[in-house]
Coordinates of C-alpha atoms and ligand atoms in Angstrom, one line a residue:
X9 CA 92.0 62.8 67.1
X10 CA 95.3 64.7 68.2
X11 CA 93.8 66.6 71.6
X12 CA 97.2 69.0 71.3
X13 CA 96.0 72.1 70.2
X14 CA 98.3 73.4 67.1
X15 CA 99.6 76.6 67.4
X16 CA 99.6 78.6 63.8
X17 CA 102.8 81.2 63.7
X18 CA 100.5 84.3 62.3
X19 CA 101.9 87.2 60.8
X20 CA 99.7 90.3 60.2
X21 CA 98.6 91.4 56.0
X22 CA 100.0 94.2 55.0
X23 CA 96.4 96.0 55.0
X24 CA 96.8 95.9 58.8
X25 CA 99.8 97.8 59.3
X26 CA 98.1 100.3 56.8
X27 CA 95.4 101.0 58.5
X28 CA 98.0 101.3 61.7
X29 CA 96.0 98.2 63.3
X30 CA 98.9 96.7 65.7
X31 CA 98.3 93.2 67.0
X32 CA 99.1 92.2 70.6
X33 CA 99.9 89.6 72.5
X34 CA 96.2 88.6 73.6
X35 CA 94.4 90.3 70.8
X36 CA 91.7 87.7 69.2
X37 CA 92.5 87.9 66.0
X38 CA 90.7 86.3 62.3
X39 CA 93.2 83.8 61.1
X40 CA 92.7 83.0 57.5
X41 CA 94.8 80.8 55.2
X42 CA 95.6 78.1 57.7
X43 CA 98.6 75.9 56.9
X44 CA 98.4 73.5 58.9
X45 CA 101.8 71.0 58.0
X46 CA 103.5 74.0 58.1
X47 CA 101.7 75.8 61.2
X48 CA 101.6 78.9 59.8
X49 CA 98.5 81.4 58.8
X50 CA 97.5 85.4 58.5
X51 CA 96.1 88.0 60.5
X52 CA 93.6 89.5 58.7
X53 CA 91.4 91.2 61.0
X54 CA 91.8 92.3 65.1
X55 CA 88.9 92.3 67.3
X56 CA 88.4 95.3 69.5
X57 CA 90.1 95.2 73.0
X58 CA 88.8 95.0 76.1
X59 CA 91.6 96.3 77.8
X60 CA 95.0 97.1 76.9
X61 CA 97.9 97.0 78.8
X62 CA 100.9 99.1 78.6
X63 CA 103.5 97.3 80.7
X64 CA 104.1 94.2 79.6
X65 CA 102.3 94.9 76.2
X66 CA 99.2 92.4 76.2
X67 CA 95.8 93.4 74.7
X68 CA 92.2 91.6 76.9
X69 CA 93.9 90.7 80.2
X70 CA 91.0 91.3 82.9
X71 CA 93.2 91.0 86.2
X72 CA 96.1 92.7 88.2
X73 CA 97.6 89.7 90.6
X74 CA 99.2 92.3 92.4
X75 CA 101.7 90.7 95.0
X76 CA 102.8 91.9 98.1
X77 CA 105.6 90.0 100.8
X78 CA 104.5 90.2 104.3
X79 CA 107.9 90.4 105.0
X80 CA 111.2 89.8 103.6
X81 CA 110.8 92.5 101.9
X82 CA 108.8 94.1 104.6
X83 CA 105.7 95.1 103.5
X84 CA 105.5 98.5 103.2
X85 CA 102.1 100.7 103.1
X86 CA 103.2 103.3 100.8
X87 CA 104.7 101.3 98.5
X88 CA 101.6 98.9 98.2
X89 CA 99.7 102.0 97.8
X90 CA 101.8 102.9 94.8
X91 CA 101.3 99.8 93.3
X92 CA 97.6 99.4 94.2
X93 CA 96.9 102.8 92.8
X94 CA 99.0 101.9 89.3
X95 CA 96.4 98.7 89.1
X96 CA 93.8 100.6 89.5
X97 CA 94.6 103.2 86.6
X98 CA 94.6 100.9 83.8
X99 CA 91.1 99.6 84.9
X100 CA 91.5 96.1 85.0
X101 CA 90.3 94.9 88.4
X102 CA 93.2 94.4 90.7
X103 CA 93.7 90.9 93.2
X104 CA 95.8 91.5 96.2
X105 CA 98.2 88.8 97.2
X106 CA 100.5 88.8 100.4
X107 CA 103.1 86.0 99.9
X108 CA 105.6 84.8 102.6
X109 CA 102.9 83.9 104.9
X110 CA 105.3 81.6 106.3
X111 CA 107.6 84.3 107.6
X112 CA 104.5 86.0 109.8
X113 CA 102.0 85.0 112.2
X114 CA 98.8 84.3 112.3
X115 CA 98.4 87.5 114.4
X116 CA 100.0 89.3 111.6
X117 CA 97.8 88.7 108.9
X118 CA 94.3 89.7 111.2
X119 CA 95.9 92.9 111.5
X120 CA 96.9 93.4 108.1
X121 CA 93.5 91.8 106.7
X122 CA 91.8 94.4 108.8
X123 CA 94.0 97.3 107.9
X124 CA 93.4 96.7 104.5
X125 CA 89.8 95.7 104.6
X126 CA 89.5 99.6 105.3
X127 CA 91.3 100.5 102.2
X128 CA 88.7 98.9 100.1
X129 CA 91.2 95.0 99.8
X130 CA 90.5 91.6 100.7
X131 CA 93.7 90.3 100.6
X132 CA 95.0 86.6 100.0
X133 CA 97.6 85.1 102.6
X134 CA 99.9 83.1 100.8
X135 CA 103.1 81.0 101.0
X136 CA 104.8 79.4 98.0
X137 CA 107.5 77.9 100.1
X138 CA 104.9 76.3 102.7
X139 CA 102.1 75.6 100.2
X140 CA 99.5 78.1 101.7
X141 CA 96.7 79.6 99.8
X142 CA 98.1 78.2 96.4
X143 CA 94.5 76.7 96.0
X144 CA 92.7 80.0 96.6
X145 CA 95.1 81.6 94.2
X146 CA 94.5 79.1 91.2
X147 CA 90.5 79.9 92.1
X148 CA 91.3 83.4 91.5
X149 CA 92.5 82.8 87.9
X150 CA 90.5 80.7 86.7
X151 CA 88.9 81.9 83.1
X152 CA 90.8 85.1 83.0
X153 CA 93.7 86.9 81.6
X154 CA 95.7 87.6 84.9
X155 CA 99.3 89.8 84.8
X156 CA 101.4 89.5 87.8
X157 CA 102.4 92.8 89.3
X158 CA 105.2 93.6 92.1
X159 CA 108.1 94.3 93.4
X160 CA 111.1 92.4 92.9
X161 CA 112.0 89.9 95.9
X162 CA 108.3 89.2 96.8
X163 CA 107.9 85.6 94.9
X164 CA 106.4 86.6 91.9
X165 CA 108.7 84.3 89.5
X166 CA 108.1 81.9 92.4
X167 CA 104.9 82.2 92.1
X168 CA 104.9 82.2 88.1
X169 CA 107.1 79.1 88.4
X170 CA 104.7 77.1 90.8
X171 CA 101.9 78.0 88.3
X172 CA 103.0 77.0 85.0
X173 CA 106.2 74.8 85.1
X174 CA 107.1 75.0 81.9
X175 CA 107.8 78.9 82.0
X176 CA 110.9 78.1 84.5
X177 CA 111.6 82.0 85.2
X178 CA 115.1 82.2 87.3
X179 CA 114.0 82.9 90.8
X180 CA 116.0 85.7 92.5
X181 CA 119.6 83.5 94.5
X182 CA 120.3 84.0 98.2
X183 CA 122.8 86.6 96.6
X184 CA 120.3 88.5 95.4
X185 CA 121.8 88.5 91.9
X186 CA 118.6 89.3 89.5
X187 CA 117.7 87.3 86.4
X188 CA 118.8 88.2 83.1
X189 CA 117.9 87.2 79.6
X190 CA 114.1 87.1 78.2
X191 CA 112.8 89.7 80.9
X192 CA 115.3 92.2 80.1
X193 CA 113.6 92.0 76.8
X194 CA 110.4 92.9 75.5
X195 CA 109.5 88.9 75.5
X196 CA 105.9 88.5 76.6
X197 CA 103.9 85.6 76.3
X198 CA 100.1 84.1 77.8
X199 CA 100.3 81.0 79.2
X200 CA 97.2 78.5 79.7
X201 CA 96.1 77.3 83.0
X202 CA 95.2 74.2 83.6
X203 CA 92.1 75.9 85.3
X204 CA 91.2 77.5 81.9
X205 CA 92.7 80.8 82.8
X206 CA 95.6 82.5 80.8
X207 CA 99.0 84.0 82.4
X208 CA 101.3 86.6 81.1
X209 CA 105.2 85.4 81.9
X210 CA 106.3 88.7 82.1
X211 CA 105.3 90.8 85.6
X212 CA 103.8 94.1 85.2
X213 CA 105.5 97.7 86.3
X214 CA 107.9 97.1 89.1
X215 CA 108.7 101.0 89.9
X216 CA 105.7 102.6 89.2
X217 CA 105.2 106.2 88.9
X218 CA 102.0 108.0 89.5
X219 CA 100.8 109.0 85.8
X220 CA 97.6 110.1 85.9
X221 CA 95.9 113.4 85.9
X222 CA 95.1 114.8 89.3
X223 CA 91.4 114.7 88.9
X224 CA 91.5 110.9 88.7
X225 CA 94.0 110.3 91.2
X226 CA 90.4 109.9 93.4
X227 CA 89.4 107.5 91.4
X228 CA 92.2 104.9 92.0
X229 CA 91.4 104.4 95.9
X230 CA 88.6 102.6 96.8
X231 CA 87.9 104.8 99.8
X232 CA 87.4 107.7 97.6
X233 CA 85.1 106.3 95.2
X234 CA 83.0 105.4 98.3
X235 CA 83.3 108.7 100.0
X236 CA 81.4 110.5 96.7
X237 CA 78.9 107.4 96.4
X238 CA 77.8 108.6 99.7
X239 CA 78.2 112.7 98.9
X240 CA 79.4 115.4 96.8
X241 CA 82.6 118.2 97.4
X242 CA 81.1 121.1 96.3
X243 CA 83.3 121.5 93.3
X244 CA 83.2 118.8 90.5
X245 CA 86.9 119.5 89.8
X246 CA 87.9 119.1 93.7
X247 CA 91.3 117.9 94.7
X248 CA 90.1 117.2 97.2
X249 CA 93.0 119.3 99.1
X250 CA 91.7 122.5 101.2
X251 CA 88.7 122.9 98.8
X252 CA 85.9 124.3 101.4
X253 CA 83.0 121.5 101.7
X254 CA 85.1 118.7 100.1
X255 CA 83.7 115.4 101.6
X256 CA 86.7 113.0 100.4
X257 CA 89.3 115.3 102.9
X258 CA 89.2 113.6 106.1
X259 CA 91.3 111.2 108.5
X260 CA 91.1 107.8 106.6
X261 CA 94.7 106.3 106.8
X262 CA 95.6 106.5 103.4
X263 CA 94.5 110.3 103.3
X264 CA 98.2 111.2 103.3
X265 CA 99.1 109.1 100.5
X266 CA 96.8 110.4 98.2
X267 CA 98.2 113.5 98.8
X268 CA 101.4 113.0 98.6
X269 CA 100.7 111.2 95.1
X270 CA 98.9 114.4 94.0
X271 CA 101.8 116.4 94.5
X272 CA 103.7 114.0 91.9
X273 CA 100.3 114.3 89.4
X274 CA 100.6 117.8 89.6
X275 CA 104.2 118.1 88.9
X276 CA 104.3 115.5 86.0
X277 CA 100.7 117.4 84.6
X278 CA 102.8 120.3 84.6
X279 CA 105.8 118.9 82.7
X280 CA 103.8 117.5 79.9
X281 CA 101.9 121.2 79.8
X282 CA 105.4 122.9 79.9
X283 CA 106.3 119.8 77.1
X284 CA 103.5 120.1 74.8
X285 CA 104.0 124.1 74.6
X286 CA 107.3 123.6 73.6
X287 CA 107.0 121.1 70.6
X288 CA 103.8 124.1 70.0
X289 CA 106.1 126.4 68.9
X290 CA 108.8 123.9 67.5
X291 CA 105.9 123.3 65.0
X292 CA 105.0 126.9 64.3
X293 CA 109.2 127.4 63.8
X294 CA 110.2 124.2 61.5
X295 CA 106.9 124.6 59.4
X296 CA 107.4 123.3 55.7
X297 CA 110.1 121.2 56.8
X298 CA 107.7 118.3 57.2
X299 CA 104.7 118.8 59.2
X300 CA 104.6 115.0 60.1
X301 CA 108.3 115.1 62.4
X302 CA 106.6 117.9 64.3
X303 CA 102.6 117.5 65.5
X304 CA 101.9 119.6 68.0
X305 CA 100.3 117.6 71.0
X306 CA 97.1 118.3 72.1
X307 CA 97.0 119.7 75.9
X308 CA 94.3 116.5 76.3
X309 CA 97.1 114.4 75.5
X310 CA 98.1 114.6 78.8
X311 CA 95.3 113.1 80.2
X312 CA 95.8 109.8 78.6
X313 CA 96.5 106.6 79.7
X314 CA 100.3 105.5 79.5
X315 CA 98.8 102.3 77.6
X316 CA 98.6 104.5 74.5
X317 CA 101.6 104.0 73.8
X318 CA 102.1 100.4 73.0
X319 CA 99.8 101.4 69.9
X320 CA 102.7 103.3 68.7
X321 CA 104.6 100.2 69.0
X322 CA 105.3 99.0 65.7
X323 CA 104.2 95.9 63.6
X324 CA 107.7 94.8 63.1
X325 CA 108.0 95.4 66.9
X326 CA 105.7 93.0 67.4
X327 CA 106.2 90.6 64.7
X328 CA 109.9 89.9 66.5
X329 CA 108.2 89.6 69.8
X330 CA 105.8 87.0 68.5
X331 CA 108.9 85.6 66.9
X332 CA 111.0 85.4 69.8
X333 CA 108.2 84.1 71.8
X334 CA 107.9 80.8 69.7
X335 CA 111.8 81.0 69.2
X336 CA 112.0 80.8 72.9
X337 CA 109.6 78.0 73.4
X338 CA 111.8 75.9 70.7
X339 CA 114.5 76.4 72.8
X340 CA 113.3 76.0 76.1
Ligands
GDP409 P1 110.3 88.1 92.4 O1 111.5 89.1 92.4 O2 109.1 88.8 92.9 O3 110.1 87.4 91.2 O4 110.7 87.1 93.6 P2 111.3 85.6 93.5 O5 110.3 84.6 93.0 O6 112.6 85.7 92.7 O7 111.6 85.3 95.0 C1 112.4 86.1 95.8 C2 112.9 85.3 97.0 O8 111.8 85.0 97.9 C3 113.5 83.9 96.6 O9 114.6 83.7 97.4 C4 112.4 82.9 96.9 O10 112.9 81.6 97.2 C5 111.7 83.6 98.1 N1 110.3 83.2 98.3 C6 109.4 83.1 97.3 N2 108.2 82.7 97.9 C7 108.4 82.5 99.2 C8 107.6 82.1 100.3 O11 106.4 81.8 100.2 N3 108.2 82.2 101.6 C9 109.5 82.5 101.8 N4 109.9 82.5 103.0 N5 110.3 82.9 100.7 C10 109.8 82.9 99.5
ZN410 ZN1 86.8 117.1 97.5

């Protein structure tokens, strides 16, 4: 009869955390032992991810809201590249969104609709402030697991707010002072949609850094993947720098960045090879003083995605932040 769904508080058996199983915010989980006057039941299995996300930790979502301001911050292309590039590496499929359409004209966004039309983006033109495109943007999340990713100042918490209410994130003041409280933390939390989509609180990587290897880098802009649907560089290992018949080289606008955020592959590939040769030989040195402090890493490590790591995070770890989470809701 009661249409409010009830909300179990679920901790994990012990047989998880033994077999190292983590659960994440947005796992789909088995809940057995239901108590339902007292709202609380246990995890006994997780269901394989679809995708999982490093920053904030959440396990199936299956879209990037990446938003941009078209000004106030001014919208700047190397920057978005950043950020479009750090969508594309985790794999989820990425949704462009350029907020602050109040503050440009009409003009403004044909040019910057085609501009990025040729870097493989259909953007959506939105204003919080002056209600445009808000419609469009619900469309876009219906039945998924959306993250918003940005800068700061561009509206996300705006954006957040407009979408669910009850979340009430502290929008940046005229002074520019920043929020405080549950985001400096690791609070993270999905939120259902009216729509019948889901919506993590918590924004994705503001300050992204390039952290793939260099032969994916390609693979994160569009106008690369379509350069090799149509033909090959002769070496499958291309950089795609001054090989000799490398058909991705060429004068496509963002040509430059990708270069320039090879350079920073490179040099981060070459830290984690100078890293992993050093805990090598820390290995061979403190042998028998406990293997398990001092694993050599693998060279392929370095090849991994950054979302690794929240399967280090540990059960506790996440035990508190499914804690806070309802601790936060009691108090909001
Ligand atoms: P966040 O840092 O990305 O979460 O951005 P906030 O949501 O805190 O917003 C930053 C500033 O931009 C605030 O002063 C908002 O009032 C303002 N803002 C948000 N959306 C719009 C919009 O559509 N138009 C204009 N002109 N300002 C906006
Ligand atoms: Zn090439």
């Amino acid at each position: 009869g009661d249409s409010e769904p009830v909300v179990l508080l679920c901790t994990p058996r012990a047989r998880l955390k033994k077999i190292g199983q983590t659960v994440m915010v947005g796992d789909r989980v088995l809940v057995v032992e239901p108590d339902w006057s007292g709202k609380r039941g246990a995890i006994a299995q997780v269901f394989s991810r679809q995708t999982e996300l490093g920053r904030p930790p959440i396990a199936n979502a299956n879209q990037i809201l990446l938003v941009f301001a078209l000004a106030d911050p001014p919208l700047e292309p190397m920057q978005l590249s950043r950020f479009l590039v750090t969508a594309e590496s985790t794999g989820i499929s990425v949704s462009l969104c350029l907020n602050k359409a109040d503050l440009t004209t009409a003009a403004e966004h044909e040019a910057w609709r085609d501009r990025l039309s040729l870097w493989g983006y259909d953007p959506l033109f939105l204003s919080i402030q002056a209600n445009i495109g808000l419609t469009q943007v619900s469309d876009r999340l219906d039945n998924r697991i959306t993250v918003v990713s940005g800068p700061s100042g561009v509206g996300k918490s705006s954006l957040i707010n407009y979408l669910i209410p009850a979340v009430d994130l502290r929008v940046a003041t005229v002074s520019g002072k920043l929020r405080h409280g549950r985001h400096t933390t690791r609070h993270v939390e999905l939120f259902e949609l009216p729509t019948g989509g889901l919506l993590a609180d918590t924004p994705g990587f503001n300050q992204p850094k390039i952290d793939c290897s260099p032969t994916t880098l390609g693979d994160y802009f569009p106008e690369v993947r379509q350069r090799l649907q149509h033909g090959s560089c002769q070496f499958n290992d291309c950089l795609h720098r001054d090989e000799p018949n490398c058909v991705v080289r060429g004068d496509w606008e963002r040509y430059d960045h990708y270069l320039a955020f090879l350079d920073e592959a490179i040099a981060r590939q070459q830290a984690l090879d100078r890293q992993s040769n050093a805990e090598s030989s820390i290995k061979v040195m403190t042998k028998g003083e406990g293997q398990r402090q001092a694993e050599p890493k693998l060279a392929s490590q370095s090849h991994r995605r950054p979302s690794r790591r929240t399967e280090k995070q540990s059960l506790v770890d996440l035990c508190r932040d499914i804690d806070s989470s309802m601790g936060d809701r009691d108090d909001d």
